[in-house]
Short mmCIF file of C-alpha atoms in Angstrom, two decimals:
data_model
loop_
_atom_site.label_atom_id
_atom_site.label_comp_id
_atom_site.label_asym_id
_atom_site.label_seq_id
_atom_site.Cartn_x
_atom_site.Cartn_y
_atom_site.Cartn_z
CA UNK A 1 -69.64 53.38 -192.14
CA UNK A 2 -67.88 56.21 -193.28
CA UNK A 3 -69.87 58.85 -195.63
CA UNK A 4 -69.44 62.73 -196.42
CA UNK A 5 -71.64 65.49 -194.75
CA UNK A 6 -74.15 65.69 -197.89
CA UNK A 7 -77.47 66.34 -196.14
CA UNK A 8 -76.78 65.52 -192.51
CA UNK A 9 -77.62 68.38 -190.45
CA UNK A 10 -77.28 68.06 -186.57
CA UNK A 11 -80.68 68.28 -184.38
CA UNK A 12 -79.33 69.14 -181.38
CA UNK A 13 -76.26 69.52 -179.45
CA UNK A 14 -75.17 67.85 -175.92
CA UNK A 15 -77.02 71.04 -173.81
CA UNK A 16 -80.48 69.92 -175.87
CA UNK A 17 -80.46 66.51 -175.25
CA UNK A 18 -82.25 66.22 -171.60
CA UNK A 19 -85.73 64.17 -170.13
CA UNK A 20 -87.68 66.95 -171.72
CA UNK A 21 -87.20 64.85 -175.00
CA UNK A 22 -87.07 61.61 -174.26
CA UNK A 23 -88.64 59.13 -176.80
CA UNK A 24 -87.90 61.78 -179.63
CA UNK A 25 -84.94 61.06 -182.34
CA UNK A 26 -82.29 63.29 -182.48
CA UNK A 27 -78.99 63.35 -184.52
CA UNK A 28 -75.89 64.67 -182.72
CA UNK A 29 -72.20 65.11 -184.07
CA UNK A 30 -69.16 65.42 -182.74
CA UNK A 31 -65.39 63.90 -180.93
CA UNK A 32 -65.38 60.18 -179.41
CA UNK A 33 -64.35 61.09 -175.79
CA UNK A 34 -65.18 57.55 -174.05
CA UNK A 35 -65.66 54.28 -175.15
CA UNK A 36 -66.28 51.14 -173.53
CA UNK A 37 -67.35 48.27 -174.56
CA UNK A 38 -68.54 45.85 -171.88
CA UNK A 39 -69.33 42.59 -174.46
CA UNK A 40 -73.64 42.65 -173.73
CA UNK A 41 -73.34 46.55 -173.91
CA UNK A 42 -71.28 49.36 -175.49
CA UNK A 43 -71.12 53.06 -174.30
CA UNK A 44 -69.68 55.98 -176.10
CA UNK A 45 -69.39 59.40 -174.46
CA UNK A 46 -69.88 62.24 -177.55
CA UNK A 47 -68.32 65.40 -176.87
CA UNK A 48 -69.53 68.50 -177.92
CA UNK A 49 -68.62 72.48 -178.32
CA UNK A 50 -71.65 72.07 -175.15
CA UNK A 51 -70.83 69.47 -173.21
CA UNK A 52 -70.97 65.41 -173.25
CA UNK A 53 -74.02 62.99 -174.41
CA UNK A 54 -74.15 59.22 -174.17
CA UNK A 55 -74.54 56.69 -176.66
CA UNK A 56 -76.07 53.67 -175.05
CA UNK A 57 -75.46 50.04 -177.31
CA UNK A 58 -77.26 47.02 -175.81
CA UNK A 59 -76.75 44.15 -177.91
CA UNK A 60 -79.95 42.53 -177.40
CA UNK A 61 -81.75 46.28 -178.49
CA UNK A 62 -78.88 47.60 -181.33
CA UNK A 63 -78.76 45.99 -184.40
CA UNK A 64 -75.00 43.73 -185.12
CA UNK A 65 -74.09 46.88 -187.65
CA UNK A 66 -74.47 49.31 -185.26
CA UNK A 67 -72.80 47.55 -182.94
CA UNK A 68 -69.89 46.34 -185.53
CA UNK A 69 -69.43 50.46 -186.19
CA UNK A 70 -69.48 51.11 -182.56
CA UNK A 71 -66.42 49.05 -181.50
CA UNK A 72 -64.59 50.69 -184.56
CA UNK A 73 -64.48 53.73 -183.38
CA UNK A 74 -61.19 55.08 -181.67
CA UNK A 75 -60.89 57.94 -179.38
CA UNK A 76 -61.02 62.05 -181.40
CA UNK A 77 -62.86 60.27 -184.23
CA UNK A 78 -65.65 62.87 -185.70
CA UNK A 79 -68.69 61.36 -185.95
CA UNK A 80 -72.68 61.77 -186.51
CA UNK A 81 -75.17 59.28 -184.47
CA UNK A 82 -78.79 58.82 -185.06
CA UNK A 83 -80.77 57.83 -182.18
CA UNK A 84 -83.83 57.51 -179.85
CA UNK A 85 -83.23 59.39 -177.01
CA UNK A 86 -84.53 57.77 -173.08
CA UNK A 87 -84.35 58.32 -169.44
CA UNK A 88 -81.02 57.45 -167.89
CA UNK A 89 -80.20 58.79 -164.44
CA UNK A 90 -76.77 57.81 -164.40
CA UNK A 91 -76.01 59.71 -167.82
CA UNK A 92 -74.44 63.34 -168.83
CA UNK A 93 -78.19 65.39 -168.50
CA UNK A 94 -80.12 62.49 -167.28
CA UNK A 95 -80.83 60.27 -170.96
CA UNK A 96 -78.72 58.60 -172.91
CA UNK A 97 -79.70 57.64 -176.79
CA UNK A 98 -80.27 54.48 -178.53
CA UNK A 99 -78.25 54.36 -181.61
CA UNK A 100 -79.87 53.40 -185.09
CA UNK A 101 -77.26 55.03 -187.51
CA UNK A 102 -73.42 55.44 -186.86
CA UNK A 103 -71.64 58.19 -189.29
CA UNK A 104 -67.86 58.18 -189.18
CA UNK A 105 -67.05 61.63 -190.43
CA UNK A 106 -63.13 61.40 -189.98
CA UNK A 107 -61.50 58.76 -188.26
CA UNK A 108 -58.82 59.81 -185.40
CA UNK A 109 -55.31 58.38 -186.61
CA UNK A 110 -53.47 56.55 -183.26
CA UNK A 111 -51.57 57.13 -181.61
CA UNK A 112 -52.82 60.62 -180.57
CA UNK A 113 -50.29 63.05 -179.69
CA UNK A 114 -51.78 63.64 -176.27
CA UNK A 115 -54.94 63.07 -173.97
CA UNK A 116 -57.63 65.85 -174.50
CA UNK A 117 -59.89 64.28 -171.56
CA UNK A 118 -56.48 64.58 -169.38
CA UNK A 119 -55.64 60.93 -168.03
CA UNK A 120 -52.90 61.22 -169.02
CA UNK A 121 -51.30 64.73 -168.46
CA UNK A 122 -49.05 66.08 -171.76
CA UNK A 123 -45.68 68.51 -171.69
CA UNK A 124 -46.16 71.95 -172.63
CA UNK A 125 -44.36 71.68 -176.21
CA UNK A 126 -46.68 68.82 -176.88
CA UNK A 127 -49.67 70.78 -176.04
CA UNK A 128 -48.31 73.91 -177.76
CA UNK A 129 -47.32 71.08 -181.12
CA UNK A 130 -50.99 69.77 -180.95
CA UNK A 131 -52.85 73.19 -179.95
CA UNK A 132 -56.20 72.29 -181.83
CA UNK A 133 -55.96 68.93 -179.55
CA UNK A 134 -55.70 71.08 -176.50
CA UNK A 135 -58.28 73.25 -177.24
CA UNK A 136 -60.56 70.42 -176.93
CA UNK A 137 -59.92 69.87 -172.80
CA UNK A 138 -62.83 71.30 -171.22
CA UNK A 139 -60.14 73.55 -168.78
CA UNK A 140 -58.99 74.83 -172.43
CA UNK A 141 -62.20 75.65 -174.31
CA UNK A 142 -64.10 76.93 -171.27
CA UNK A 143 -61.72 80.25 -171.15
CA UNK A 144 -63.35 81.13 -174.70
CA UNK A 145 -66.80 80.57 -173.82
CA UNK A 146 -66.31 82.83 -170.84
CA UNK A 147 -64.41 85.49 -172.43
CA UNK A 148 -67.48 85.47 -175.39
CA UNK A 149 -70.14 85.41 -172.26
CA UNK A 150 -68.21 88.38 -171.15
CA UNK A 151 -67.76 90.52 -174.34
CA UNK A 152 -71.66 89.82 -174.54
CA UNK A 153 -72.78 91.16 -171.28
CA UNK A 154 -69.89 94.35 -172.09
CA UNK A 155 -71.82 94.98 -175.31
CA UNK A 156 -75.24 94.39 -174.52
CA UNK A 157 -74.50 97.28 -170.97
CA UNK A 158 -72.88 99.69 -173.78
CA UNK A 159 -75.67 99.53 -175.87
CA UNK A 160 -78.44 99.92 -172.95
CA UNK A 161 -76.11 103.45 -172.39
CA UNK A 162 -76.82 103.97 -176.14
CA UNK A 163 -73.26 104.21 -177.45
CA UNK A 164 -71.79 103.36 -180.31
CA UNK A 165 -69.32 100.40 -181.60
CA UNK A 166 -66.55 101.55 -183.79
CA UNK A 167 -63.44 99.88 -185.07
CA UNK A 168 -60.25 101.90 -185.14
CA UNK A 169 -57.22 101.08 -187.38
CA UNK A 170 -54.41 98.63 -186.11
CA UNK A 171 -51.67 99.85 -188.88
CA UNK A 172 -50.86 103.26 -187.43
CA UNK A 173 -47.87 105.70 -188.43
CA UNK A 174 -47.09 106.75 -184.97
CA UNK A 175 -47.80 106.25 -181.40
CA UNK A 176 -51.03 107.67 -180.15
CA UNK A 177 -49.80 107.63 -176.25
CA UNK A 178 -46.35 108.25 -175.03
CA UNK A 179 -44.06 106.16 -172.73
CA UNK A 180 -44.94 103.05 -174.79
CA UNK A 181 -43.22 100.78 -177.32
CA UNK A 182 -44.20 99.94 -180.61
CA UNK A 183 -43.93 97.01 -182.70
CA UNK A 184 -42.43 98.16 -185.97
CA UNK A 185 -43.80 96.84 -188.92
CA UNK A 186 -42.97 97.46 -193.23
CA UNK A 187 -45.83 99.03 -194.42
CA UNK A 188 -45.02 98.84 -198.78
CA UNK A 189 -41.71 100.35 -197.88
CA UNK A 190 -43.16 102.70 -195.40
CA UNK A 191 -42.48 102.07 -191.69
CA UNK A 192 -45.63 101.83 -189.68
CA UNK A 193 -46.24 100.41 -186.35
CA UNK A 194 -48.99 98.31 -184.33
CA UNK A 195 -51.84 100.35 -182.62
CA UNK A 196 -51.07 100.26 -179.01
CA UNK A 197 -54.22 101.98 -178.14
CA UNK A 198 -57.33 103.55 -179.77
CA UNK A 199 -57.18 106.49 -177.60
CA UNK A 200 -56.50 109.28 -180.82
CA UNK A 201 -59.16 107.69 -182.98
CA UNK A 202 -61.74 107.89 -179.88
CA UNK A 203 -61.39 111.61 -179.72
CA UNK A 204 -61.88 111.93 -182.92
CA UNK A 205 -65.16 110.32 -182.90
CA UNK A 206 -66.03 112.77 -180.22
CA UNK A 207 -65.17 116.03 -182.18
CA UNK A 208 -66.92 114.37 -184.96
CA UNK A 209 -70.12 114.31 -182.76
CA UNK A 210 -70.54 110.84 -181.76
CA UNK A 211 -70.97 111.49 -178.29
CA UNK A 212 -70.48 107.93 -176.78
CA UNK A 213 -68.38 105.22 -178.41
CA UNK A 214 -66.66 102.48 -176.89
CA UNK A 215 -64.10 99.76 -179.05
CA UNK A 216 -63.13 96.10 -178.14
CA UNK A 217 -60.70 95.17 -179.76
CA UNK A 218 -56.41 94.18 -179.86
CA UNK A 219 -53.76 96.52 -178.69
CA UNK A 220 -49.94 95.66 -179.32
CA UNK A 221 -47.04 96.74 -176.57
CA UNK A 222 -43.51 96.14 -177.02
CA UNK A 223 -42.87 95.84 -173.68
CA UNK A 224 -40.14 93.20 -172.89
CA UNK A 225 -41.23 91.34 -169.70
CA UNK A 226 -40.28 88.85 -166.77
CA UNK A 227 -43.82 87.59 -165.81
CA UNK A 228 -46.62 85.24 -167.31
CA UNK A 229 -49.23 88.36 -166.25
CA UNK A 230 -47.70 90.39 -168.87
CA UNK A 231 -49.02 90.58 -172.66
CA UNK A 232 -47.64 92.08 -175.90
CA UNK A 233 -51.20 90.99 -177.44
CA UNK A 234 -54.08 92.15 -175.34
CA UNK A 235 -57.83 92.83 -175.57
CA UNK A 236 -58.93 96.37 -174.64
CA UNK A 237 -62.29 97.41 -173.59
CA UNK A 238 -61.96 101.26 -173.95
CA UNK A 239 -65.12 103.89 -174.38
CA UNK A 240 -65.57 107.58 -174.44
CA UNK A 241 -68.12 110.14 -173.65
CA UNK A 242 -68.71 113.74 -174.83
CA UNK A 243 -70.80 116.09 -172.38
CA UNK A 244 -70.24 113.93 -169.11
CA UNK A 245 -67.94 114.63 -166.15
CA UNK A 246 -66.56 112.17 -163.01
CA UNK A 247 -69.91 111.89 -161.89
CA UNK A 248 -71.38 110.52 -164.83
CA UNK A 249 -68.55 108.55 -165.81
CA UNK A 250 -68.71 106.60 -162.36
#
């Protein structure tokens, strides 16, 4: 059945669905990433921002709607399933869940530009075409949960050192360190130029009595290049202390 959001609100996601609560009902949403349908029983793998949860159909347990709703699904289709969760060894986490309600939030069109579970491996310009599709491979979507895990453990180790988080400009008029190239940009008829460092605005926090400051954030280099290791669009980590030497800084 297909319905809008209104007031379904997700219980858990794939991480939270494990032996601890089996026998509880949970509702889960997200992508079709598996389906097969075996005639006396139906399973659907449901992939999440987390990680992979299956839906367990058999015939003689699941009511003839559910199971009608089930073998309409196709493959990327958003949906929302209701269900009791139970033990299942073989299963993603150890349980599986027992459908009783089958939401289809947006139906996949097919044929899908390319294969985000990676049977079937898709050309760069395809991959680069469909992007959001790519994002969705686990290879893909893992480098942003590590780079956020990262930036996390950076922030929460600057704070412990009790410095501060600023934000410096990114529109600058001039370069703040020499020997690199700018990206010109029109700034309302004005020529200004992508910040390729926050090194000028970082002093100035210190002669303003800040003491310790640190920034993540984007720098821009004009830099023409030869390699795949080389970035005009990069994150910088960069900090500065007041009242410290080599010693401390180490």
């Amino acid at each position: 059945m297909d319905y809008l959001l209104g007031d379904l609100r997700r219980t858990h996601y794939s991480k939270d669905v494990n032996p601890d609560i089996s026998g509880e009902e949970v509702l889960i949403m997200g992508w079709v990433h598996e389906i097969r349908d075996l005639g006396g029983i139906i399973f659907v793998i449901i992939r999440d921002r987390d990680g992979l949860v299956q839906i367990t159909a058999p015939s003689k347990k699941v009511d003839a709607n559910i199971l009608e709703d089930l073998r309409a699904l196709r493959k990327e289709s958003v949906v929302a399933i209701k269900g009791t969760v139970q033990d299942a060894g073989k299963a993603p986490n150890g349980v599986e869940i027992i459908p009783a309600e089958v939401i289809i939030l947006n139906p996949a069109k097919q044929p899908l530009p390319m294969d985000p579970t990676e049977k079937v491996k898709a050309e760069i310009d395809t991959r680069l075409n469909s992007r959001f599709l790519d994002l969705r491979k686990a290879n893909v979507s893992s480098i942003f949960k590590i780079k956020a895990n990262m930036f996390r453990t950076i922030r929460n180790y600057f704070d412990e050192q009790g410095m501060i988080e600023i934000n410096t400009p990114k529109l600058v008029a001039s370069a703040t360190e020499g020997g690199t190239e700018l990206f010109p940009i029109t700034y309302f008829e004005k020529e200004a130029f992508l910040g390729q460092s926050p090194q000028l605005y970082k002093q100035m926090m210190m002669g303003a009595g800040f003491d310790k400051v640190y920034e993540i954030g984007q720098i821009f280099r004009a830099e023409e290049h030869d390699t795949l290791r080389h970035l005009n669009e990069a994150v910088s980590i960069d900090c500065e202390i007041s009242f410290a030497d080599d010693v401390d800084v180490m």
